[in-house]
PDB file of C-alpha atoms and ligand atoms in Angstrom:
ATOM      1  CA  UNK A 621    -122.710 163.731  -7.609  1.00  0.00           C
ATOM      2  CA  UNK A 622    -123.625 165.760 -10.050  1.00  0.00           C
ATOM      3  CA  UNK A 623    -121.675 167.115 -12.646  1.00  0.00           C
ATOM      4  CA  UNK A 624    -121.357 170.722 -13.123  1.00  0.00           C
ATOM      5  CA  UNK A 625    -122.879 171.840 -16.870  1.00  0.00           C
ATOM      6  CA  UNK A 626    -119.811 174.011 -17.853  1.00  0.00           C
ATOM      7  CA  UNK A 627    -121.724 175.217 -21.451  1.00  0.00           C
ATOM      8  CA  UNK A 628    -124.922 175.124 -23.591  1.00  0.00           C
ATOM      9  CA  UNK A 629    -124.953 174.227 -27.026  1.00  0.00           C
ATOM     10  CA  UNK A 630    -128.768 175.286 -27.411  1.00  0.00           C
ATOM     11  CA  UNK A 631    -129.149 178.097 -24.898  1.00  0.00           C
ATOM     12  CA  UNK A 632    -127.021 181.456 -24.087  1.00  0.00           C
ATOM     13  CA  UNK A 633    -124.431 181.005 -21.536  1.00  0.00           C
ATOM     14  CA  UNK A 634    -124.353 183.723 -18.829  1.00  0.00           C
ATOM     15  CA  UNK A 635    -122.394 183.337 -15.596  1.00  0.00           C
ATOM     16  CA  UNK A 636    -124.630 183.793 -12.944  1.00  0.00           C
ATOM     17  CA  UNK A 637    -122.185 184.014 -10.348  1.00  0.00           C
ATOM     18  CA  UNK A 638    -118.900 186.959 -11.191  1.00  0.00           C
ATOM     19  CA  UNK A 639    -117.341 186.301  -7.992  1.00  0.00           C
ATOM     20  CA  UNK A 640    -116.942 182.349  -8.957  1.00  0.00           C
ATOM     21  CA  UNK A 641    -116.296 182.147 -12.535  1.00  0.00           C
ATOM     22  CA  UNK A 642    -115.961 178.992 -14.311  1.00  0.00           C
ATOM     23  CA  UNK A 643    -112.894 178.776 -16.538  1.00  0.00           C
ATOM     24  CA  UNK A 644    -114.950 178.254 -19.361  1.00  0.00           C
ATOM     25  CA  UNK A 645    -116.837 181.528 -18.513  1.00  0.00           C
ATOM     26  CA  UNK A 646    -113.632 183.519 -17.844  1.00  0.00           C
ATOM     27  CA  UNK A 647    -112.291 182.716 -21.954  1.00  0.00           C
ATOM     28  CA  UNK A 648    -115.839 182.803 -23.372  1.00  0.00           C
ATOM     29  CA  UNK A 649    -117.593 185.928 -22.003  1.00  0.00           C
ATOM     30  CA  UNK A 650    -117.285 188.926 -23.658  1.00  0.00           C
ATOM     31  CA  UNK A 651    -116.002 192.040 -21.190  1.00  0.00           C
ATOM     32  CA  UNK A 652    -117.627 195.931 -22.582  1.00  0.00           C
ATOM     33  CA  UNK A 653    -115.899 198.543 -22.334  1.00  0.00           C
ATOM     34  CA  UNK A 654    -117.610 202.289 -22.734  1.00  0.00           C
ATOM     35  CA  UNK A 655    -118.154 205.394 -21.328  1.00  0.00           C
ATOM     36  CA  UNK A 656    -120.870 205.737 -18.714  1.00  0.00           C
ATOM     37  CA  UNK A 657    -122.221 209.071 -20.350  1.00  0.00           C
ATOM     38  CA  UNK A 658    -121.667 210.180 -24.062  1.00  0.00           C
ATOM     39  CA  UNK A 659    -123.259 213.192 -25.926  1.00  0.00           C
ATOM     40  CA  UNK A 660    -126.362 212.593 -27.948  1.00  0.00           C
ATOM     41  CA  UNK A 661    -125.437 211.553 -31.823  1.00  0.00           C
ATOM     42  CA  UNK A 662    -121.695 212.036 -31.275  1.00  0.00           C
ATOM     43  CA  UNK A 663    -119.530 209.213 -31.582  1.00  0.00           C
ATOM     44  CA  UNK A 664    -117.665 207.538 -28.854  1.00  0.00           C
ATOM     45  CA  UNK A 665    -115.728 204.133 -28.722  1.00  0.00           C
ATOM     46  CA  UNK A 666    -117.479 200.975 -27.364  1.00  0.00           C
ATOM     47  CA  UNK A 667    -114.493 198.238 -27.202  1.00  0.00           C
ATOM     48  CA  UNK A 668    -114.956 194.353 -26.505  1.00  0.00           C
ATOM     49  CA  UNK A 669    -112.633 192.245 -25.704  1.00  0.00           C
ATOM     50  CA  UNK A 670    -113.888 188.478 -25.684  1.00  0.00           C
ATOM     51  CA  UNK A 671    -112.297 186.491 -22.670  1.00  0.00           C
ATOM     52  CA  UNK A 672    -108.694 186.669 -21.267  1.00  0.00           C
ATOM     53  CA  UNK A 673    -110.489 187.038 -17.683  1.00  0.00           C
ATOM     54  CA  UNK A 674    -107.464 186.854 -14.928  1.00  0.00           C
ATOM     55  CA  UNK A 675    -105.279 186.021 -17.967  1.00  0.00           C
ATOM     56  CA  UNK A 676    -107.575 182.855 -19.574  1.00  0.00           C
ATOM     57  CA  UNK A 677    -107.296 183.712 -22.905  1.00  0.00           C
ATOM     58  CA  UNK A 678    -110.033 182.164 -25.541  1.00  0.00           C
ATOM     59  CA  UNK A 679    -107.494 179.354 -27.788  1.00  0.00           C
ATOM     60  CA  UNK A 680    -107.848 180.177 -31.762  1.00  0.00           C
ATOM     61  CA  UNK A 681    -106.914 177.300 -34.059  1.00  0.00           C
ATOM     62  CA  UNK A 682    -107.988 175.830 -36.698  1.00  0.00           C
ATOM     63  CA  UNK A 683    -110.926 173.711 -34.838  1.00  0.00           C
ATOM     64  CA  UNK A 684    -111.523 175.755 -31.909  1.00  0.00           C
ATOM     65  CA  UNK A 685    -111.952 180.056 -32.088  1.00  0.00           C
ATOM     66  CA  UNK A 686    -114.351 182.819 -31.452  1.00  0.00           C
ATOM     67  CA  UNK A 687    -116.396 183.225 -35.130  1.00  0.00           C
ATOM     68  CA  UNK A 688    -118.377 186.985 -34.082  1.00  0.00           C
ATOM     69  CA  UNK A 689    -119.014 189.017 -31.186  1.00  0.00           C
ATOM     70  CA  UNK A 690    -122.055 191.115 -31.453  1.00  0.00           C
ATOM     71  CA  UNK A 691    -122.972 194.307 -29.848  1.00  0.00           C
ATOM     72  CA  UNK A 692    -126.610 195.406 -29.479  1.00  0.00           C
ATOM     73  CA  UNK A 693    -128.122 198.657 -28.204  1.00  0.00           C
ATOM     74  CA  UNK A 694    -131.172 197.041 -26.062  1.00  0.00           C
ATOM     75  CA  UNK A 695    -131.899 194.569 -28.144  1.00  0.00           C
ATOM     76  CA  UNK A 696    -131.277 196.389 -31.187  1.00  0.00           C
ATOM     77  CA  UNK A 697    -128.352 195.017 -33.436  1.00  0.00           C
ATOM     78  CA  UNK A 698    -125.278 197.540 -33.612  1.00  0.00           C
ATOM     79  CA  UNK A 699    -122.505 195.645 -34.841  1.00  0.00           C
ATOM     80  CA  UNK A 700    -121.191 192.401 -35.775  1.00  0.00           C
ATOM     81  CA  UNK A 701    -118.108 191.186 -36.040  1.00  0.00           C
ATOM     82  CA  UNK A 702    -117.046 187.767 -38.025  1.00  0.00           C
ATOM     83  CA  UNK A 703    -113.676 186.574 -37.324  1.00  0.00           C
ATOM     84  CA  UNK A 704    -111.383 183.287 -39.159  1.00  0.00           C
ATOM     85  CA  UNK A 705    -109.661 181.363 -37.322  1.00  0.00           C
ATOM     86  CA  UNK A 706    -106.151 181.593 -35.890  1.00  0.00           C
ATOM     87  CA  UNK A 707    -105.207 184.994 -37.116  1.00  0.00           C
ATOM     88  CA  UNK A 708    -107.147 187.136 -35.038  1.00  0.00           C
ATOM     89  CA  UNK A 709    -104.931 188.421 -31.963  1.00  0.00           C
ATOM     90  CA  UNK A 710    -106.597 188.241 -28.608  1.00  0.00           C
ATOM     91  CA  UNK A 711    -110.076 189.031 -29.915  1.00  0.00           C
ATOM     92  CA  UNK A 712    -110.389 192.330 -28.908  1.00  0.00           C
ATOM     93  CA  UNK A 713    -112.746 194.616 -31.039  1.00  0.00           C
ATOM     94  CA  UNK A 714    -113.278 198.403 -31.525  1.00  0.00           C
ATOM     95  CA  UNK A 715    -116.241 199.936 -32.430  1.00  0.00           C
ATOM     96  CA  UNK A 716    -117.579 203.869 -33.212  1.00  0.00           C
ATOM     97  CA  UNK A 717    -121.075 203.612 -32.018  1.00  0.00           C
ATOM     98  CA  UNK A 718    -123.456 206.935 -31.764  1.00  0.00           C
ATOM     99  CA  UNK A 719    -126.285 206.939 -29.645  1.00  0.00           C
ATOM    100  CA  UNK A 720    -129.589 209.276 -29.559  1.00  0.00           C
ATOM    101  CA  UNK A 721    -131.210 207.578 -26.283  1.00  0.00           C
ATOM    102  CA  UNK A 722    -129.842 206.117 -23.085  1.00  0.00           C
ATOM    103  CA  UNK A 723    -129.110 202.650 -23.577  1.00  0.00           C
ATOM    104  CA  UNK A 724    -127.832 199.215 -22.190  1.00  0.00           C
ATOM    105  CA  UNK A 725    -125.575 198.096 -24.510  1.00  0.00           C
ATOM    106  CA  UNK A 726    -125.496 193.722 -24.448  1.00  0.00           C
ATOM    107  CA  UNK A 727    -122.431 192.148 -26.472  1.00  0.00           C
ATOM    108  CA  UNK A 728    -122.514 188.164 -27.160  1.00  0.00           C
ATOM    109  CA  UNK A 729    -119.840 186.338 -28.815  1.00  0.00           C
ATOM    110  CA  UNK A 730    -120.213 183.187 -30.697  1.00  0.00           C
ATOM    111  CA  UNK A 731    -117.898 179.769 -29.561  1.00  0.00           C
ATOM    112  CA  UNK A 732    -117.852 177.269 -32.769  1.00  0.00           C
ATOM    113  CA  UNK A 733    -117.136 174.193 -30.348  1.00  0.00           C
ATOM    114  CA  UNK A 734    -119.007 176.112 -26.648  1.00  0.00           C
ATOM    115  CA  UNK A 735    -121.891 178.199 -27.893  1.00  0.00           C
ATOM    116  CA  UNK A 736    -122.650 181.603 -27.581  1.00  0.00           C
ATOM    117  CA  UNK A 737    -122.034 183.397 -24.348  1.00  0.00           C
ATOM    118  CA  UNK A 738    -122.921 186.724 -23.034  1.00  0.00           C
ATOM    119  CA  UNK A 739    -121.192 188.877 -20.296  1.00  0.00           C
ATOM    120  CA  UNK A 740    -122.146 192.357 -17.990  1.00  0.00           C
ATOM    121  CA  UNK A 741    -124.375 194.617 -19.636  1.00  0.00           C
ATOM    122  CA  UNK A 742    -123.212 198.306 -19.454  1.00  0.00           C
ATOM    123  CA  UNK A 743    -125.562 201.274 -19.391  1.00  0.00           C
ATOM    124  CA  UNK A 744    -124.639 204.011 -21.334  1.00  0.00           C
ATOM    125  CA  UNK A 745    -126.602 207.406 -20.546  1.00  0.00           C
ATOM    126  CA  UNK A 746    -127.241 210.091 -23.243  1.00  0.00           C
ATOM    127  CA  UNK A 747    -127.027 213.198 -22.409  1.00  0.00           C
TER     128      UNK A 747
HETATM  129 FE1  FE2 B1919    -114.454 178.018 -26.850  1.00  0.00          FE
END
């Protein structure tokens, strides 16, 4: 019997099947909320919620917490937010973002015990 690989510390963790997420994925994957269409060079809000899928929240203790989350437009870094342990509330980040061309947003987070996780991308069309 094979043992399911729950996470990797050396490779990007990214769910392959969103209809059958593991508990590990439900508490680690960053979810991006952003408008589908924006105006060029006008700021809009991007919200990133880490974990909490189906109510499965990630722990936030001195020994196990989300260390940071990054947001990219394609391969270009938009922002990186770092968290200390214990005090963040449910790992929700809101960022003001300005794009000058259509981009695919990507978010990654790093858990000190379970590595780097990426969720679904979000295409934002600049009109
Ligand atoms: Fe974790």
